[in-house]
Coordinates of C-alpha atoms in Angstrom, one line a residue:
Chain H
M233 CA 33.5 22.8 76.5
S234 CA 30.6 20.5 76.3
A235 CA 27.0 21.5 76.9
I236 CA 24.5 20.8 79.6
W237 CA 21.5 18.8 78.3
V238 CA 18.0 18.7 79.7
W239 CA 15.4 16.1 78.7
V240 CA 12.1 18.1 78.5
E241 CA 9.3 15.6 79.3
Q242 CA 5.9 16.2 77.7
H243 CA 2.7 14.2 78.0
D244 CA 0.3 14.6 75.1
G245 CA 2.0 17.8 74.0
E246 CA 2.0 19.4 77.5
V247 CA 5.4 20.0 79.0
L248 CA 5.5 18.8 82.7
P249 CA 6.0 21.6 85.3
V250 CA 9.1 19.8 86.6
S251 CA 10.7 20.0 83.2
W252 CA 10.6 23.8 83.3
E253 CA 12.3 23.6 86.7
V254 CA 14.9 21.3 85.3
L255 CA 15.4 23.6 82.3
G256 CA 15.9 26.5 84.8
A257 CA 18.4 24.5 86.8
G258 CA 20.2 23.5 83.6
R259 CA 20.4 27.2 82.5
T260 CA 22.0 28.2 85.9
V261 CA 24.6 25.4 85.7
A262 CA 25.4 26.0 82.0
E263 CA 26.0 29.7 82.7
E264 CA 28.3 29.0 85.7
L265 CA 30.3 26.6 83.5
G266 CA 30.2 29.0 80.5
V267 CA 28.7 26.3 78.2
G268 CA 25.5 26.0 76.1
L269 CA 22.2 24.5 77.2
S270 CA 20.5 22.0 74.9
A271 CA 17.1 20.5 75.3
L272 CA 15.9 17.1 74.1
L273 CA 12.4 17.0 72.9
F274 CA 11.0 13.6 72.0
G275 CA 7.5 12.5 71.2
Q276 CA 4.9 12.7 68.5
G277 CA 3.3 15.9 67.2
I278 CA 5.4 18.0 69.6
E279 CA 7.3 20.2 67.1
G280 CA 5.4 23.3 68.3
L281 CA 7.0 23.1 71.8
A282 CA 10.5 23.7 70.5
Q283 CA 10.1 27.5 70.4
D284 CA 8.7 27.6 73.9
I285 CA 11.7 25.7 75.1
I286 CA 14.1 28.0 73.4
Q287 CA 12.3 31.0 74.9
R288 CA 12.8 29.5 78.3
G289 CA 16.5 29.1 78.0
A290 CA 17.7 26.4 75.6
D291 CA 20.2 27.4 73.0
K292 CA 19.5 24.3 71.0
V293 CA 16.7 21.8 70.8
Y294 CA 17.2 18.2 69.5
L295 CA 13.8 17.3 68.2
C296 CA 12.6 13.8 67.4
D297 CA 9.0 13.4 66.3
D298 CA 8.2 9.8 65.8
A299 CA 5.3 7.3 66.4
T300 CA 7.6 5.1 68.6
L301 CA 7.9 8.0 71.0
A302 CA 4.2 8.7 71.4
D303 CA 3.4 6.7 74.5
G304 CA 6.4 7.6 76.6
R305 CA 8.1 4.1 76.7
A306 CA 11.5 4.3 78.3
E307 CA 13.4 2.1 75.9
P308 CA 13.2 4.2 72.7
Y309 CA 13.7 7.4 74.7
A310 CA 16.8 6.0 76.4
S311 CA 18.3 4.6 73.2
L312 CA 17.9 7.9 71.4
L313 CA 19.3 9.9 74.3
S314 CA 22.3 7.7 74.7
K315 CA 23.0 7.7 70.9
L316 CA 23.0 11.5 70.8
A317 CA 25.0 11.8 74.0
G318 CA 27.6 9.3 72.6
E319 CA 28.0 11.6 69.6
H320 CA 28.0 15.0 71.4
K321 CA 29.4 14.1 74.9
P322 CA 27.5 16.6 77.1
Q323 CA 28.8 17.3 80.5
A324 CA 25.5 16.6 82.2
I325 CA 22.1 15.2 81.2
L326 CA 19.3 16.4 83.5
A327 CA 15.7 15.2 83.7
G328 CA 12.8 15.5 86.2
S329 CA 12.6 12.8 88.8
T330 CA 9.4 11.4 87.4
S331 CA 8.8 7.7 86.7
S332 CA 9.8 8.2 83.1
G333 CA 12.7 10.5 83.9
R334 CA 14.2 8.0 86.3
D335 CA 13.8 5.1 83.9
V336 CA 15.2 6.9 80.9
L337 CA 18.3 8.1 82.7
A338 CA 18.8 4.7 84.4
L339 CA 18.8 2.9 81.0
A340 CA 20.9 5.5 79.3
A341 CA 23.5 5.5 82.1
V342 CA 24.1 1.8 81.4
D343 CA 24.5 2.5 77.7
L344 CA 27.0 5.4 78.4
E345 CA 28.6 3.7 81.4
A346 CA 28.0 7.0 83.1
G347 CA 27.3 8.1 86.7
L348 CA 23.7 8.5 87.7
V349 CA 22.3 10.6 90.6
P350 CA 18.6 10.2 91.1
D351 CA 16.2 12.7 92.9
C352 CA 18.6 15.6 93.4
T353 CA 17.4 18.6 95.5
A354 CA 20.4 20.9 94.7
L355 CA 23.0 21.4 92.0
A356 CA 26.1 23.6 92.3
V357 CA 29.3 24.1 90.4
Q358 CA 32.4 23.7 92.5
D359 CA 36.0 23.9 91.0
G360 CA 34.5 23.5 87.5
R361 CA 32.7 20.3 88.5
I362 CA 29.0 19.7 89.1
K363 CA 28.0 18.8 92.6
A364 CA 24.7 17.1 92.9
T365 CA 23.0 17.0 96.4
R366 CA 20.4 14.4 97.2
P367 CA 18.7 13.1 100.4
V368 CA 19.6 9.6 101.5
Y369 CA 18.5 7.3 104.3
A370 CA 14.9 8.4 103.8
G371 CA 15.8 12.1 104.0
K372 CA 17.6 11.8 107.3
L373 CA 20.9 12.6 105.7
L374 CA 22.2 14.5 102.6
S375 CA 24.9 13.4 100.2
N376 CA 27.0 15.3 97.7
V377 CA 27.6 13.3 94.6
Y378 CA 30.2 13.9 91.9
S379 CA 30.7 12.2 88.5
K380 CA 33.9 10.3 88.0
G381 CA 33.6 10.3 84.2
D382 CA 32.8 12.9 81.5
T383 CA 29.1 12.9 81.7
L384 CA 26.8 13.0 84.8
L385 CA 23.2 12.0 84.6
A386 CA 20.9 13.4 87.2
S387 CA 17.2 13.5 87.9
L388 CA 15.9 16.5 89.8
R389 CA 13.2 16.4 92.4
S390 CA 10.0 18.3 91.6
R391 CA 9.6 21.7 93.2
A392 CA 13.2 21.9 94.3
F393 CA 14.3 24.3 91.6
P394 CA 12.7 27.5 90.4
P395 CA 11.1 27.1 86.9
A396 CA 12.7 28.7 83.8
E397 CA 11.0 32.0 82.8
A398 CA 10.1 32.6 79.2
D399 CA 11.8 35.5 77.4
A400 CA 10.3 36.1 73.9
G401 CA 13.6 37.8 72.8
R402 CA 15.6 34.6 73.0
S403 CA 16.5 32.6 69.9
G404 CA 18.0 29.2 69.3
E405 CA 18.4 26.4 66.9
T406 CA 16.2 23.3 66.4
V407 CA 18.0 20.2 65.2
V408 CA 15.8 17.4 63.9
V409 CA 17.1 13.9 64.7
E410 CA 16.0 10.4 63.7
P411 CA 14.7 7.8 66.2
A412 CA 17.2 5.2 67.4
M413 CA 14.9 2.2 67.7
Q414 CA 12.7 0.3 65.2
P415 CA 9.2 -0.3 66.4
D416 CA 9.7 -4.1 66.5
D417 CA 12.8 -3.9 68.7
I418 CA 11.0 -2.3 71.6
R419 CA 10.3 -5.0 74.2
V420 CA 7.3 -3.2 75.9
E421 CA 3.9 -2.6 74.4
V422 CA 1.4 -0.2 76.0
L423 CA -2.0 -1.8 76.3
G424 CA -3.8 1.2 77.9
L425 CA -3.9 3.9 80.5
E426 CA -6.5 4.5 83.1
A427 CA -5.9 8.2 84.0
S428 CA -5.7 9.2 87.6
E429 CA -8.8 10.9 89.2
G430 CA -9.1 14.6 88.9
T431 CA -7.2 15.3 92.1
A432 CA -4.1 17.4 91.8
S433 CA -0.8 15.5 91.6
L434 CA 0.7 15.2 95.1
T435 CA 4.3 15.7 94.0
D436 CA 3.6 18.8 91.8
S437 CA 1.2 20.5 94.2
A438 CA 2.1 23.8 96.0
T439 CA -0.3 23.0 98.8
I440 CA -0.9 19.7 100.5
V441 CA -3.3 18.9 103.3
S442 CA -2.8 15.5 104.9
G443 CA -4.7 13.6 107.4
G444 CA -3.5 10.9 109.8
R445 CA -4.8 8.6 112.5
G446 CA -6.2 11.6 114.3
V447 CA -8.9 12.1 111.7
G448 CA -10.6 9.1 113.3
G449 CA -12.0 7.3 110.3
P450 CA -12.8 7.5 106.6
E451 CA -15.5 10.1 107.2
G452 CA -13.0 12.1 109.2
F453 CA -11.2 12.8 106.0
E454 CA -14.1 14.8 104.6
P455 CA -13.1 18.2 106.2
V456 CA -9.4 17.5 105.4
R457 CA -10.3 17.0 101.8
Q458 CA -12.5 20.1 101.9
L459 CA -9.6 22.2 103.2
A460 CA -7.3 20.8 100.4
T461 CA -9.9 21.7 97.8
T462 CA -10.5 25.2 99.3
L463 CA -6.8 25.8 99.1
G464 CA -6.6 24.5 95.6
G465 CA -4.2 21.8 96.8
A466 CA -3.8 18.0 97.0
L467 CA -5.0 15.6 99.6
G468 CA -2.3 13.5 101.4
A469 CA -2.3 11.0 104.2
S470 CA 0.0 9.3 106.7
R471 CA 0.7 5.6 106.6
A472 CA -1.5 5.0 109.6
A473 CA -4.5 6.3 107.8
V474 CA -3.7 4.3 104.6
D475 CA -3.1 1.1 106.6
A476 CA -6.4 1.5 108.3
D477 CA -8.0 1.6 104.8
W478 CA -9.4 5.1 105.3
I479 CA -7.8 6.4 102.1
P480 CA -6.0 4.9 99.1
Y481 CA -2.3 4.3 99.1
A482 CA -1.7 6.7 96.3
M483 CA -2.2 9.5 98.8
Q484 CA 0.5 8.3 101.2
V485 CA 3.2 10.7 102.1
G486 CA 6.4 9.3 103.7
Q487 CA 9.2 6.8 103.5
T488 CA 7.1 4.1 101.8
G489 CA 4.9 6.6 100.0
K490 CA 5.5 9.8 98.1
T491 CA 8.1 12.4 98.8
V492 CA 6.7 15.9 98.6
S493 CA 8.0 19.5 99.0
P494 CA 5.1 21.9 98.7
D495 CA 5.1 25.6 99.8
L496 CA 2.4 24.7 102.4
Y497 CA 2.0 21.3 104.1
V498 CA -0.8 21.0 106.6
A499 CA -0.6 17.9 108.8
A500 CA -3.9 17.2 110.5
G501 CA -4.0 14.5 113.1
I502 CA -0.5 13.2 112.1
S503 CA 1.8 12.6 115.0
G504 CA 4.9 12.9 112.8
A505 CA 6.7 9.5 112.9
I506 CA 10.2 9.7 111.4
Q507 CA 8.9 7.8 108.3
H508 CA 6.3 10.4 107.7
L509 CA 8.8 13.3 108.2
A510 CA 11.1 11.7 105.6
G511 CA 8.5 12.4 103.0
M512 CA 7.6 16.0 103.7
R513 CA 10.2 17.7 105.9
T514 CA 11.6 19.9 103.0
S515 CA 8.2 21.6 102.7
K516 CA 8.5 25.4 103.0
I517 CA 5.8 26.0 105.7
I518 CA 4.6 23.1 107.8
V519 CA 1.5 23.5 109.9
A520 CA 0.6 20.9 112.5
I521 CA -2.9 20.4 114.0
N522 CA -2.8 17.8 116.7
K523 CA -4.4 17.2 120.1
D524 CA -1.2 15.9 121.6
P525 CA 1.2 18.8 122.4
E526 CA 4.1 16.3 122.6
A527 CA 3.6 15.0 119.1
P528 CA 6.9 15.1 117.2
I529 CA 5.2 16.8 114.2
F530 CA 5.5 20.1 116.2
K531 CA 9.3 19.8 116.1
V532 CA 9.3 20.3 112.3
A533 CA 6.3 22.6 112.1
Q534 CA 6.5 26.5 111.8
Y535 CA 2.9 26.8 113.1
G536 CA 0.9 24.6 115.3
I537 CA -2.5 24.4 116.9
V538 CA -3.0 22.0 119.8
G539 CA -6.6 21.0 119.6
D540 CA -9.5 19.1 118.0
L541 CA -9.0 19.0 114.2
S542 CA -12.6 18.1 113.6
K543 CA -13.4 21.6 114.9
I544 CA -10.4 23.5 113.7
V545 CA -10.2 22.3 110.1
P546 CA -13.9 23.1 109.2
A547 CA -13.3 26.6 110.9
M548 CA -10.3 27.1 108.6
V549 CA -12.5 26.2 105.6
A550 CA -15.2 28.6 106.7
E551 CA -12.6 31.4 107.1
L552 CA -10.9 30.7 103.8
E553 CA -14.2 30.7 102.0
K554 CA -14.8 34.2 103.2
R555 CA -11.4 35.4 102.1
L556 CA -10.6 33.6 98.9
Chain P
M1151 CA 9.8 -20.8 85.8
H1152 CA 12.8 -19.4 87.6
T1153 CA 12.4 -16.1 89.4
V1154 CA 15.2 -14.2 91.0
I1155 CA 14.5 -11.6 93.7
C1156 CA 17.3 -9.1 94.5
A1157 CA 17.2 -7.9 98.1
K1158 CA 19.3 -5.9 100.4
Q1159 CA 20.1 -5.5 104.1
T1160 CA 19.4 -2.0 105.3
P1161 CA 19.3 -0.1 108.6
S1162 CA 15.9 -0.5 110.4
T1163 CA 13.3 2.2 109.6
T1164 CA 13.6 3.5 113.2
A1165 CA 17.5 3.4 113.3
I1166 CA 19.2 6.4 114.7
L1167 CA 21.9 7.4 112.3
A1168 CA 25.2 9.0 113.1
V1169 CA 27.6 10.4 110.5
E1170 CA 31.3 11.2 110.9
E1171 CA 33.6 12.2 108.1
G1172 CA 31.2 10.9 105.5
K1173 CA 30.8 7.5 107.2
V1174 CA 27.3 6.5 108.4
T1175 CA 26.8 4.2 111.4
W1176 CA 23.5 3.4 113.1
S1177 CA 21.9 1.8 116.1
D1178 CA 18.4 0.9 117.1
P1179 CA 17.6 0.9 120.8
G1180 CA 14.2 -0.5 120.1
G1181 CA 15.2 -3.6 118.1
S1182 CA 17.4 -5.1 115.5
P1183 CA 19.5 -2.3 113.8
D1184 CA 19.7 -4.3 110.5
I1185 CA 16.7 -5.6 108.6
A1186 CA 15.7 -6.8 105.1
N1187 CA 14.9 -3.6 103.1
P1188 CA 11.1 -3.3 103.7
W1189 CA 10.4 -2.7 100.0
D1190 CA 12.0 -6.0 99.1
E1191 CA 9.4 -8.0 101.0
Y1192 CA 6.9 -7.1 98.3
A1193 CA 9.3 -8.5 95.7
I1194 CA 9.8 -11.7 97.7
E1195 CA 6.1 -12.1 98.2
E1196 CA 5.3 -11.6 94.5
A1197 CA 7.9 -14.1 93.4
I1198 CA 6.5 -16.7 95.9
R1199 CA 2.9 -16.1 94.6
L1200 CA 4.0 -16.5 91.0
R1201 CA 5.7 -19.8 91.9
E1202 CA 2.6 -21.0 93.7
K1203 CA 0.6 -20.3 90.6
H1204 CA 3.1 -21.3 87.9
G1205 CA 5.5 -23.7 89.6
G1206 CA 9.3 -23.5 89.4
K1207 CA 11.7 -21.9 91.9
V1208 CA 12.7 -18.6 93.5
T1209 CA 16.3 -17.7 94.1
A1210 CA 17.2 -14.7 96.3
I1211 CA 20.3 -12.7 95.6
S1212 CA 21.9 -10.1 97.9
M1213 CA 25.1 -8.2 97.5
G1214 CA 26.9 -6.8 100.5
P1215 CA 29.5 -7.5 103.2
D1216 CA 29.6 -11.1 104.6
E1217 CA 27.6 -10.1 107.7
A1218 CA 24.8 -8.6 105.5
R1219 CA 22.6 -11.7 105.6
E1220 CA 19.3 -10.4 107.0
A1221 CA 17.7 -9.9 103.6
L1222 CA 18.5 -13.5 102.5
K1223 CA 17.4 -15.0 105.8
T1224 CA 14.0 -13.2 105.5
A1225 CA 13.7 -14.4 101.9
I1226 CA 14.3 -18.0 102.8
A1227 CA 12.0 -17.7 105.9
M1228 CA 9.2 -16.3 103.7
G1229 CA 9.6 -19.2 101.3
C1230 CA 12.3 -18.6 98.7
D1231 CA 14.0 -21.9 97.6
E1232 CA 17.6 -20.8 97.3
A1233 CA 19.8 -17.9 98.3
V1234 CA 23.1 -16.5 97.0
L1235 CA 25.2 -13.9 98.8
I1236 CA 27.6 -11.9 96.6
T1237 CA 30.3 -10.7 98.8
D1238 CA 33.8 -9.5 98.0
E1239 CA 36.1 -6.7 99.3
A1240 CA 36.4 -5.7 95.6
I1241 CA 32.7 -4.9 95.2
K1242 CA 32.7 -2.5 98.2
G1243 CA 31.7 1.1 97.3
S1244 CA 29.7 0.1 94.2
D1245 CA 27.2 2.6 92.9
T1246 CA 24.1 1.5 91.0
L1247 CA 26.1 1.2 87.8
A1248 CA 28.6 -1.2 89.3
T1249 CA 25.9 -3.0 91.4
S1250 CA 23.8 -3.6 88.3
Y1251 CA 26.9 -5.1 86.5
V1252 CA 27.5 -7.5 89.4
L1253 CA 23.9 -8.5 89.7
A1254 CA 23.6 -9.0 86.0
K1255 CA 26.7 -11.2 86.1
A1256 CA 25.1 -13.3 88.9
I1257 CA 21.8 -13.7 87.0
E1258 CA 23.7 -14.8 83.9
K1259 CA 25.6 -17.3 86.0
L1260 CA 22.3 -18.8 87.3
G1261 CA 21.5 -19.2 83.6
D1262 CA 17.8 -20.1 83.3
V1263 CA 16.1 -17.1 84.8
D1264 CA 12.8 -15.8 83.4
L1265 CA 12.0 -12.9 85.7
V1266 CA 13.9 -10.7 88.2
I1267 CA 12.0 -8.8 90.8
F1268 CA 13.2 -5.9 92.9
G1269 CA 11.6 -3.7 95.5
R1270 CA 11.0 -0.2 94.5
Q1271 CA 14.1 1.2 96.2
A1272 CA 16.4 0.5 99.2
I1273 CA 15.7 2.7 102.2
D1274 CA 19.4 3.6 102.7
G1275 CA 20.7 4.7 99.2
D1276 CA 17.1 5.5 98.1
T1277 CA 18.2 5.4 94.4
G1278 CA 15.5 3.0 93.0
Q1279 CA 17.6 2.6 89.8
T1280 CA 19.3 -0.7 90.0
S1281 CA 16.3 -2.8 88.7
M1282 CA 16.2 -0.9 85.4
Q1283 CA 20.0 -0.9 85.0
V1284 CA 20.0 -4.7 85.5
A1285 CA 17.3 -5.0 82.8
R1286 CA 19.4 -2.9 80.4
R1287 CA 22.6 -4.8 81.1
L1288 CA 20.9 -8.1 80.4
G1289 CA 18.9 -6.8 77.4
W1290 CA 15.7 -7.8 79.1
T1291 CA 12.4 -6.0 79.3
P1292 CA 12.4 -3.2 81.9
L1293 CA 9.2 -2.9 83.9
S1294 CA 9.2 -0.3 86.7
F1295 CA 6.7 0.8 89.3
V1296 CA 4.6 -2.4 88.9
S1297 CA 1.5 -2.4 91.0
S1298 CA 0.2 -5.8 89.8
V1299 CA 1.3 -8.7 87.6
D1300 CA -1.8 -9.3 85.5
E1301 CA -0.9 -12.2 83.3
L1302 CA 2.2 -14.4 83.0
D1303 CA 2.2 -16.4 79.7
L1304 CA 5.1 -18.8 80.0
E1305 CA 4.3 -20.4 76.6
G1306 CA 3.9 -17.1 74.7
R1307 CA 6.9 -15.8 76.8
T1308 CA 5.1 -12.6 77.8
V1309 CA 4.2 -10.8 81.0
S1310 CA 1.5 -8.2 81.4
V1311 CA 1.6 -5.8 84.3
T1312 CA 0.0 -2.6 85.6
R1313 CA 2.3 0.3 86.4
A1314 CA 1.3 3.1 88.8
I1315 CA 2.8 6.2 87.3
E1316 CA 2.0 9.9 87.7
S1317 CA -0.5 10.0 84.9
G1318 CA -2.4 7.0 86.2
R1319 CA -2.5 3.2 85.8
Q1320 CA -0.7 2.1 82.7
K1321 CA -1.1 -1.5 81.5
V1322 CA 1.8 -2.8 79.5
K1323 CA 2.9 -6.2 78.1
G1324 CA 6.5 -7.2 77.6
A1325 CA 8.6 -10.1 76.6
I1326 CA 10.1 -12.6 79.1
P1327 CA 12.8 -12.5 80.4
A1328 CA 12.0 -9.3 82.2
A1329 CA 13.3 -7.3 85.2
M1330 CA 10.8 -5.4 87.3
S1331 CA 10.5 -3.2 90.3
V1332 CA 7.4 -3.5 92.4
L1333 CA 5.4 -1.1 94.6
K1334 CA 3.8 -1.6 98.0
E1335 CA 0.3 -1.9 96.4
I1336 CA 1.2 -5.2 94.7
N1337 CA 0.6 -7.5 97.6
E1338 CA 0.5 -8.0 101.4
P1339 CA 3.8 -9.8 102.3
R1340 CA 3.3 -12.9 104.5
Y1341 CA 4.9 -13.2 107.9
P1342 CA 7.5 -15.9 108.0
S1343 CA 6.2 -19.0 109.8
F1344 CA 8.0 -20.4 112.8
K1345 CA 9.0 -23.4 110.5
G1346 CA 10.2 -20.9 107.9
I1347 CA 12.4 -19.1 110.3
R1348 CA 13.9 -22.4 111.6
K1349 CA 14.5 -23.5 108.0
A1350 CA 16.1 -20.1 107.2
T1351 CA 18.5 -20.3 110.2
K1352 CA 19.6 -23.8 109.2
Y1353 CA 19.9 -22.8 105.5
M1354 CA 22.0 -19.7 106.3
K1355 CA 24.4 -21.9 108.3
R1356 CA 24.7 -24.9 106.0
E1357 CA 23.5 -24.2 102.5
L1358 CA 24.0 -20.6 101.7
C1359 CA 25.9 -20.1 98.5
A1360 CA 28.5 -17.3 98.5
W1361 CA 30.0 -15.9 95.4
G1362 CA 32.9 -13.5 95.0
A1363 CA 33.9 -11.4 92.0
A1364 CA 36.1 -14.3 90.6
D1365 CA 33.1 -16.7 90.7
L1366 CA 31.2 -14.2 88.5
D1367 CA 34.1 -13.7 86.1
A1368 CA 33.6 -10.0 86.8
D1369 CA 35.9 -7.4 85.2
A1370 CA 37.8 -5.7 88.1
N1371 CA 37.5 -2.3 86.4
R1372 CA 33.7 -2.5 86.4
I1373 CA 33.1 -3.3 90.1
G1374 CA 33.4 -1.5 93.4
E1375 CA 34.7 2.0 93.5
A1376 CA 36.7 1.5 90.3
G1377 CA 33.6 0.5 88.3
S1378 CA 31.3 3.2 89.8
G1379 CA 30.3 6.3 87.7
V1380 CA 29.9 8.5 90.8
N1381 CA 31.4 9.0 94.2
W1382 CA 29.9 10.6 97.2
P1383 CA 32.6 11.7 99.6
E1384 CA 30.4 14.0 101.6
V1385 CA 27.4 12.6 103.6
Y1386 CA 26.1 14.8 106.4
S1387 CA 23.1 15.6 108.6
L1388 CA 20.4 18.0 107.5
P1389 CA 21.0 21.5 108.7
P1390 CA 18.8 22.0 111.8
K1391 CA 15.5 23.7 111.3
E1392 CA 15.6 27.4 112.1
G1393 CA 13.3 28.7 114.7
E1394 CA 10.7 27.0 117.0
C1395 CA 7.1 26.1 116.2
T1396 CA 4.8 29.0 116.9
I1397 CA 1.8 27.5 118.8
I1398 CA -1.3 29.4 118.1
E1399 CA -3.5 29.7 121.2
A1400 CA -7.0 31.1 121.3
D1401 CA -10.2 30.8 123.3
T1402 CA -12.1 28.8 120.7
P1403 CA -11.1 26.5 117.8
E1404 CA -12.7 29.0 115.5
A1405 CA -10.5 31.9 116.8
A1406 CA -7.4 29.7 116.5
A1407 CA -8.4 28.8 112.9
V1408 CA -8.7 32.5 112.0
A1409 CA -5.4 33.3 113.6
L1410 CA -3.7 30.5 111.7
V1411 CA -5.2 31.6 108.4
D1412 CA -3.9 35.1 109.0
K1413 CA -0.4 33.7 109.5
L1414 CA -0.6 31.7 106.3
F1415 CA -1.6 34.8 104.4
E1416 CA 1.3 36.7 106.0
E1417 CA 3.7 33.9 104.9
K1418 CA 2.2 34.2 101.3
V1419 CA 1.6 30.5 101.1
I1420 CA -2.1 31.0 100.4

């Protein structure tokens, strides 16, 4: 039987948290199918990560260390991935649903003429086949997707699967492979990267505090930001607050913004339009603070306070500062 | 300069969905149930802005059933020059793999295309993968998550863009022809003018070009369900949320805040 493959994404030698989650999901599926788990580790100066990946569950690591793979361009990654997959015919290739993960799998799926399932929130094995579940129609519905061919390519949503745990007793094999593209054949050249500000990444954060129209203005975001900082989480916003120019678009959660799934989502002054709910309804605990008791956000929340957020949010910060 | 935008008709953002035996239907008591996919308006706007700066023309392509014309009508009303509807019973049920094959065939048929622009994703299938798959099929430069087109050099045949990705803003340069997907940040789409809407209504009646699989010389095994790499027989509503919302009541906002913090510690999410 053919193996399950996981592309382990690293940036500057750091494995992304979502990649450990994908490795964990891959391990579970591989065990259910009774097949091996292989990891793909591509980049430059990343050899040292192979052992860590083996300890977290990979039986084999295909390692390619090359200058063309240094800046994360999708083309050389995809070409190498599809070349290896063409040779070894894995049953599934999994990656995190990041911008790179999505691009690499999309390109490779064309090379392999294989089925592609983006942004999955669950994987299961049913009658020996992989069932991939993903939200559709902006999270209003779910869809179970199956491959019609031999190989399924799927990207997995961040924070939807438990991360793989390290076990120092595990052993595995590292196979060094050659890159598949010459530098001159790559059509994209990276000119530079302006790194994001120091705020925690929305999609990776275990805690998100978001503000909406109810915060009243740009200065109204200050207590909301403070609560996010106190909780060690990320700041989010509804579309209404972004459209009013109170906060940058990068913070927008919802149908036309980011999709998040934290352990704790605090919605302050957000009414809960269906487009906003689409981006956060899979959060574990949702807290709503709103002065309108009829606001739809209370229908998806576990806890709610009906009241003035400009008083409640600073009081939460004060209480947390005492206890954390 | 010939730019193609690929757009799609989708249910409105406020549509109420119903699903029965895996088939999704919808209605919208508040307005039109079918709209041009909202993300595609950014692609249309960017293509028109590039034409305003560099000349040439913009062609809108949409693939779907014969009645799925909203996206093309919006494209013409906003200012696209031409529109092509790709419609055929044989392409029904296409996944992104088959869709990208059909769209690539159509772009090849147009012949002289420099740039293809897509919205980030469609709000029904939500895959956001077709743009990159079209780029791969054509052998063109793939540029995803584009938040601005910084420079278009038609003589040097290059395009420079900024991509908004997790690690920040990445500036890249690629060869033309290229296929890109664009984000909401890229522009503010114009509203179609009254004149534009009238022109679009007329265009859709008299000039709209419709192509079938045969016009594209498409391989029957690579389109529709036969050409798809996946199937999705089960589509269903989310399981209902368990339990009601616990409303925390207290005499003062401070007391309510303390009670809420207590609950969050109990839930172990702090």
